[in-house]
Short mmCIF file of C-alpha atoms in Angstrom, two decimals:
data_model
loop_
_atom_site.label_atom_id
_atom_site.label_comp_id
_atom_site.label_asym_id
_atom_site.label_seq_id
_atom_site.Cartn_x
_atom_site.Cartn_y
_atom_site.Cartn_z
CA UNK Q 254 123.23 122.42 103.25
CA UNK Q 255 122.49 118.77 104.03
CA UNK Q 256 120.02 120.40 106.79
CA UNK Q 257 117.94 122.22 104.33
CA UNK Q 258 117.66 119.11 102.40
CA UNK Q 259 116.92 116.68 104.89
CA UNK Q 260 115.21 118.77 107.89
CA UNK Q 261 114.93 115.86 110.20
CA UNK Q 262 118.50 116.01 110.44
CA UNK Q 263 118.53 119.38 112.63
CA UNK Q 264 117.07 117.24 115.43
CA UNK Q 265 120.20 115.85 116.08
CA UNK Q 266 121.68 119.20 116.35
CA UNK Q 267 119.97 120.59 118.90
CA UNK Q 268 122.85 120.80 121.45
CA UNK Q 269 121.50 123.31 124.24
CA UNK Q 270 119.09 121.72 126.59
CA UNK Q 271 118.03 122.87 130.64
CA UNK Q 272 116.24 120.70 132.72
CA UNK Q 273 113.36 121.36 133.80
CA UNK Q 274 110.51 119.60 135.47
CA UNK Q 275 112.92 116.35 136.06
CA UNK Q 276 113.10 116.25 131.97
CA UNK Q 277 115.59 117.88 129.33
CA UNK Q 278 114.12 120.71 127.20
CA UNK Q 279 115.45 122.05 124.30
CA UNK Q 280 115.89 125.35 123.84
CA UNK Q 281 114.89 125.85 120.35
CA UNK Q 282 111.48 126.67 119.72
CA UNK Q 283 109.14 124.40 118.51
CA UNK Q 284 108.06 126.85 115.82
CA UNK Q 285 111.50 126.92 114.15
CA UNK Q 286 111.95 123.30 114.96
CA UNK Q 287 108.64 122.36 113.27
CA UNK Q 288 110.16 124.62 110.28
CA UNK Q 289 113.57 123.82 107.99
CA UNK Q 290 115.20 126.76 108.56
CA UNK Q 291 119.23 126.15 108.17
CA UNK Q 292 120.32 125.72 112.17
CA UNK Q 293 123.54 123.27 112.04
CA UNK Q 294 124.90 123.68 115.67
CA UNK Q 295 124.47 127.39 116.22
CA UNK Q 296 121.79 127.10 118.43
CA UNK Q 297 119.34 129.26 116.78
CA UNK Q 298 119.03 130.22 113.27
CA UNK Q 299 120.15 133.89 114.04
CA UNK Q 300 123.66 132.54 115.33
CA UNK Q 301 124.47 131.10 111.89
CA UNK Q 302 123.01 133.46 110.07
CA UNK Q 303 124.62 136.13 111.44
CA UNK Q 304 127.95 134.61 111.39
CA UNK Q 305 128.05 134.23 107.80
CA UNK Q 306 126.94 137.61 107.10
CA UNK Q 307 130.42 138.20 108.44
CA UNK Q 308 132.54 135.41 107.14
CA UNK Q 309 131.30 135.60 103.55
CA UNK Q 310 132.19 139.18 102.83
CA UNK Q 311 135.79 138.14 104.50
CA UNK Q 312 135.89 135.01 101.96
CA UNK Q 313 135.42 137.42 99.16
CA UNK Q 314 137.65 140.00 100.29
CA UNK Q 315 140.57 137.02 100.48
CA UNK Q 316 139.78 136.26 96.75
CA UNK Q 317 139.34 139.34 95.20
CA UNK Q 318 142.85 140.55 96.90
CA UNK Q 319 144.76 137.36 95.59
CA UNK Q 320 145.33 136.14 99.65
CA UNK Q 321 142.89 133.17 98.62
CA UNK Q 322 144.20 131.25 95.37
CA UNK Q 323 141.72 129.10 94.30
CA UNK Q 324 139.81 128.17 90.87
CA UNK Q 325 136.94 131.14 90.21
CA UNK Q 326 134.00 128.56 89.54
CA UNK Q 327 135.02 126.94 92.46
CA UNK Q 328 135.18 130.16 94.64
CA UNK Q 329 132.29 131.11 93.06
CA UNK Q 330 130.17 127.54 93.88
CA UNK Q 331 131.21 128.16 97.50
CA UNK Q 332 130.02 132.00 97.31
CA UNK Q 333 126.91 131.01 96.67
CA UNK Q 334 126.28 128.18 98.48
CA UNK Q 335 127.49 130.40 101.40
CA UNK Q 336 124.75 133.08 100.27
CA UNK Q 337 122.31 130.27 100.22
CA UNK Q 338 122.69 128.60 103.63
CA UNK Q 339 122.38 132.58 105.05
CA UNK Q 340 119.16 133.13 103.18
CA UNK Q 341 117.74 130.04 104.46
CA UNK Q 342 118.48 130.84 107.95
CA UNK Q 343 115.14 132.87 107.63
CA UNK Q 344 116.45 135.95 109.06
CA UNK Q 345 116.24 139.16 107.77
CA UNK Q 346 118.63 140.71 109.83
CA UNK Q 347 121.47 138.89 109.11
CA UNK Q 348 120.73 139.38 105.05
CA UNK Q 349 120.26 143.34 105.42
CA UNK Q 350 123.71 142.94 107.51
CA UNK Q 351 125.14 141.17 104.84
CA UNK Q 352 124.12 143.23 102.19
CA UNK Q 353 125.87 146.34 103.94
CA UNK Q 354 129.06 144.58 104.51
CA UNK Q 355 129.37 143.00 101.24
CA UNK Q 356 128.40 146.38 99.59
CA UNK Q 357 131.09 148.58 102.28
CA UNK Q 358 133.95 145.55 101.50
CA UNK Q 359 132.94 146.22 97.70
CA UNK Q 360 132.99 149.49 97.58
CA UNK Q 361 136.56 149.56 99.09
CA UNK Q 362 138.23 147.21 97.50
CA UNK Q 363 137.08 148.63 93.66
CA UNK Q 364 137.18 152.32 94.35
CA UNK Q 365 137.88 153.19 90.59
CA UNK Q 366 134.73 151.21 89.31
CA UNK Q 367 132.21 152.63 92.11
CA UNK Q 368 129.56 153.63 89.54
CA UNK Q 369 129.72 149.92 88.15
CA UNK Q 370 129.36 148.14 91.60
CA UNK Q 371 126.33 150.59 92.74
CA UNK Q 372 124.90 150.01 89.51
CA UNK Q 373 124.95 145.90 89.57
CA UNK Q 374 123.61 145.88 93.45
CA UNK Q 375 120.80 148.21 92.72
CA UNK Q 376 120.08 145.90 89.74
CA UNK Q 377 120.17 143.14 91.70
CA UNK Q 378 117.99 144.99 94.34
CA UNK Q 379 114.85 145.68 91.97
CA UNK Q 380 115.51 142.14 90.84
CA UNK Q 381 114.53 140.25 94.17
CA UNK Q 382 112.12 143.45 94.47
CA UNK Q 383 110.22 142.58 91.82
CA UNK Q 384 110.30 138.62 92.15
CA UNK Q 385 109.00 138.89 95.92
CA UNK Q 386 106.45 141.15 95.01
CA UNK Q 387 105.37 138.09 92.45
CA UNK Q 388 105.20 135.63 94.80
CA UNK Q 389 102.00 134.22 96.72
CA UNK Q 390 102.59 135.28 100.01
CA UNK Q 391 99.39 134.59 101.74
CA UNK Q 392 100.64 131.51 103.92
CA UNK Q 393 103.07 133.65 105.13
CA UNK Q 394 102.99 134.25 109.20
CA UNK Q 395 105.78 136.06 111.23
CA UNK Q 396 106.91 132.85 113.30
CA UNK Q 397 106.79 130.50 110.22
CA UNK Q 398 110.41 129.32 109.43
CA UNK Q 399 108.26 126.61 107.29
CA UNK Q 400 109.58 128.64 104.50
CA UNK Q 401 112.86 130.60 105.61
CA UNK Q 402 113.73 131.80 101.84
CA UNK Q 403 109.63 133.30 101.64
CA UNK Q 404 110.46 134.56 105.35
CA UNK Q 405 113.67 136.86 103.83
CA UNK Q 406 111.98 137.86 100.85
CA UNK Q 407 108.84 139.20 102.77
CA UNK Q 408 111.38 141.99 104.01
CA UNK Q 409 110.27 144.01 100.93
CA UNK Q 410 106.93 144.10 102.20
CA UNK Q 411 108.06 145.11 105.41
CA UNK Q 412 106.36 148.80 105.15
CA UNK Q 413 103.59 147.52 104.24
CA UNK Q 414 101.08 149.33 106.78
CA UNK Q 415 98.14 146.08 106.18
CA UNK Q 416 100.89 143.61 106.71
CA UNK Q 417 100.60 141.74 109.78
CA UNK Q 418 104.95 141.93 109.87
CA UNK Q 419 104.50 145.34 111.10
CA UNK Q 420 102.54 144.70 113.80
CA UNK Q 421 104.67 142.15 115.11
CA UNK Q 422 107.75 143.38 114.09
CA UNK Q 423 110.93 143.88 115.94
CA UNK Q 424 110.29 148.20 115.72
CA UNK Q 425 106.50 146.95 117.68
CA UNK Q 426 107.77 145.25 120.15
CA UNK Q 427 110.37 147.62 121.80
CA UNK Q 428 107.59 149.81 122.27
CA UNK Q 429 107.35 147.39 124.89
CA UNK Q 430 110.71 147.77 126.32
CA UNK Q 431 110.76 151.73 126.02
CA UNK Q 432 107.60 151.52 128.23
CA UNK Q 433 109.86 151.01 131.02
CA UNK Q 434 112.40 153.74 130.35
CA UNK Q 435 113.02 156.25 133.28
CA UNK Q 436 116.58 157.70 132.85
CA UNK Q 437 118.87 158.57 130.10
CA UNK Q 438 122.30 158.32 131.50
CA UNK Q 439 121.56 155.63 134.71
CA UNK Q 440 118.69 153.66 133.17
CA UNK Q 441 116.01 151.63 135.08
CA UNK Q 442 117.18 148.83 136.78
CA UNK Q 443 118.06 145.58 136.20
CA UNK Q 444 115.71 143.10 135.19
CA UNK Q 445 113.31 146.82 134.88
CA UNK Q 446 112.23 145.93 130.79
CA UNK Q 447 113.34 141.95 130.40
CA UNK Q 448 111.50 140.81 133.96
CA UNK Q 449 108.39 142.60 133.40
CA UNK Q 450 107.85 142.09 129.49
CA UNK Q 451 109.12 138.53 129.20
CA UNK Q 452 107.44 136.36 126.83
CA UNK Q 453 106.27 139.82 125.02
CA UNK Q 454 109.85 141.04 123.87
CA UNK Q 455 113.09 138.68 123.71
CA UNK Q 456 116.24 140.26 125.01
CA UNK Q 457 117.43 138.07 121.87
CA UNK Q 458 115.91 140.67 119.46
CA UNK Q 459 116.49 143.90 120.85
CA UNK Q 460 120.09 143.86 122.84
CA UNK Q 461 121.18 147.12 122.03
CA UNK Q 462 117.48 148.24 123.70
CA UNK Q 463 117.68 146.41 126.75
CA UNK Q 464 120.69 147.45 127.43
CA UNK Q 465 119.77 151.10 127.02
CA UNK Q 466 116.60 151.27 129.11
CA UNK Q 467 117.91 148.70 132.03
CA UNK Q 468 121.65 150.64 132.38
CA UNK Q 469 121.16 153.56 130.69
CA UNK Q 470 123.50 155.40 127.93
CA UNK Q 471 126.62 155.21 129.57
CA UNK Q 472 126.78 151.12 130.51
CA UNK Q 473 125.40 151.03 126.68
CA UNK Q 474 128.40 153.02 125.74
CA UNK Q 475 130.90 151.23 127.71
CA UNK Q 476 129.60 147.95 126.91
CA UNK Q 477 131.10 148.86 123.06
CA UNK Q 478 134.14 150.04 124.05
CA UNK Q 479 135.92 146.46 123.97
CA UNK Q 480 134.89 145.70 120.29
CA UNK Q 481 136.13 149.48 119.33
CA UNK Q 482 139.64 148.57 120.45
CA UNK Q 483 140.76 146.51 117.24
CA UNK Q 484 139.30 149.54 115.22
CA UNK Q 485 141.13 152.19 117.16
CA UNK Q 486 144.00 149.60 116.81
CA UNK Q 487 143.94 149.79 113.14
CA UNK Q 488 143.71 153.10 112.90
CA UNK Q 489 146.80 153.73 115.18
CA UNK Q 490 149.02 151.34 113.41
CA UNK Q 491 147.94 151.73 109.55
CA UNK Q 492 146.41 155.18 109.13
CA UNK Q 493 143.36 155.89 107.49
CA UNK Q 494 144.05 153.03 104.79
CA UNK Q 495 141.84 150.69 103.51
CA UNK Q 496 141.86 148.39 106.44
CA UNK Q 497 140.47 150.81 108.75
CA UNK Q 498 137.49 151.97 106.60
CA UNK Q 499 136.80 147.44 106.12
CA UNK Q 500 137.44 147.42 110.23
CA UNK Q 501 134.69 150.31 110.59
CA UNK Q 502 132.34 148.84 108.33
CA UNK Q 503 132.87 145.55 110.38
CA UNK Q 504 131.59 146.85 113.77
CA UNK Q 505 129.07 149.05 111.83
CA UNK Q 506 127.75 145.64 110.55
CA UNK Q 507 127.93 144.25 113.63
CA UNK Q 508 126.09 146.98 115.43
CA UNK Q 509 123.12 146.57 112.98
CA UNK Q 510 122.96 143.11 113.71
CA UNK Q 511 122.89 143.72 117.90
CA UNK Q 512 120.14 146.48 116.90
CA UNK Q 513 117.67 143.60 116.11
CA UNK Q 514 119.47 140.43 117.62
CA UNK Q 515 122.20 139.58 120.20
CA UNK Q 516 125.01 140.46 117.29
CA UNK Q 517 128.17 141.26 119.18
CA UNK Q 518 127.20 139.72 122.22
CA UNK Q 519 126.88 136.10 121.33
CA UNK Q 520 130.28 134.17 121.37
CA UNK Q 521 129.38 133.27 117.43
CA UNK Q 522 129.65 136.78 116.34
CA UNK Q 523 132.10 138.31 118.56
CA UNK Q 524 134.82 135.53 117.73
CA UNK Q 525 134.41 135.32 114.18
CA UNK Q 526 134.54 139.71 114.29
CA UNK Q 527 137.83 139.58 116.58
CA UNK Q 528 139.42 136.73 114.42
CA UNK Q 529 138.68 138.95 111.35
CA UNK Q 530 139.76 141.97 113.24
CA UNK Q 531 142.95 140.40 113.77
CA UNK Q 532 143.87 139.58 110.27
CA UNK Q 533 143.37 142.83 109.05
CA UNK Q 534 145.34 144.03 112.04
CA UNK Q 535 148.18 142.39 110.91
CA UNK Q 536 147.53 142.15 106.77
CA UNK Q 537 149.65 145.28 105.62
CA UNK Q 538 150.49 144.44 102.10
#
């Protein structure tokens, strides 16, 4: 929060470096650098923005079920502020991943009032619909984190077919990768997509792709199989209870996030999903 404040403040942050021409480089981009998205020592703004869309669906989940006892305004200060710092982090993944857990974890935990929870999201939906479309837009650029919050919001405008998004979108660019696709099962090769497009596409943005195209569908497959275990492990121990349906909306989440960014493979998000894994694992009351 004190980042988004006072953005000069993120330069101290920057804590992954490679050297390179007998000087250190950073490894942030000077486009987000130049920006204010909210960084704090995740590396990249994707890191912390994914990690919250994680943790802050957890945090309300503790409340709601009476595990976390603390004062509503305050939990409700620290909700938002939460919400805040992920908005700010500019990327739309990690909100739309957000949004889906927080809805799933909803949904769950107030199964009797269903109608009223689906009614107050898509409320809130046509809501920031509404006030995006408002707003002046025309400075916007895909790279510019000058404005991370404008950055989120242009998400509604995302199927827009004159919007320059499109064109350099995340769907536009793995054209790029699938270019280099030659077998279903065995893939092409390592280094086959990454090596030849580098620069064009970011392994950072399409994970689940480059996996697919350089392995093939079974290394894609297998590469899952260790974040399935806690799920499987739920099921096994508890049934088909409410902690298995908030486990499979966990690695659902997670998946969406690896669709578009690293997601699961990043030792941000994996952690945080196999620490909240656990607890659920072991919460049975």
């Amino acid at each position: 929060m004190a980042q988004l404040f006072m953005p000069s403040i993120k330069y101290f942050l920057v804590i992954e470096y490679i050297y390179k021409n007998g000087e250190f480089v950073n490894l942030i981009s000077e486009e987000i650098l130049k920006g204010n998205p909210a960084i704090g020592t995740f590396i990249r703004p994707a890191n912390l923005g994914n990690v919250l869309a994680v943790f802050v669906p957890f945090y309300y989940y503790l409340y709601t079920t009476y595990r976390l006892k603390i004062n509503r305004i305050v939990f409700w200060t620290i909700f938002i502020l939460f919400v805040f710092t992920l908005i700010n982090t500019g990327i739309r993944t990690s909100f739309v991943s957000f949004v889906f857990c927080q809805v799933g974890f909803m949904l769950l935990i107030y199964r009797r009032r269903l109608v009223f929870v689906f009614t107050g999201f898509v409320c809130a939906a046509i809501f920031v619909t509404v006030i995006s479309s408002k707003l002046n837009l025309e400075f916007y650029e895909r790279g510019d984190f000058s404005s991370p919050l404008m950055r989120v919001f242009y998400l509604f405008n995302y199927f827009d077919s004159g919007s320059s998004i499109v064109e350099e979108s995340t769907l536009s660019r793995s054209s790029n990768i699938f270019a280099y696709y030659e077998s279903f099962f065995f893939g092409s090769g390592f280094m086959s997509s990454g090596g030849i497009v580098q620069g064009i596409s970011s392994i950072t943005d399409l994970t689940l792709a480059f996996i697919f195209v350089e392995y093939g569908f079974i290394v894609l497959m297998l590469s899952l199989v260790p974040f399935s275990f806690p799920v499987l492990g739920i099921l096994r121990t508890q049934g088909r209870g409410r902690e298995f349906y908030i486990s499979l909306v966990l690695f659902t989440t997670l998946i969406l996030q690896t669709i578009t960014d690293q997601g699961l493979f990043t030792n941000y998000c994996s952690y945080m999903y196999f620490f909240v894994m656990a607890y659920f694992g072991f919460d049975r009351t």
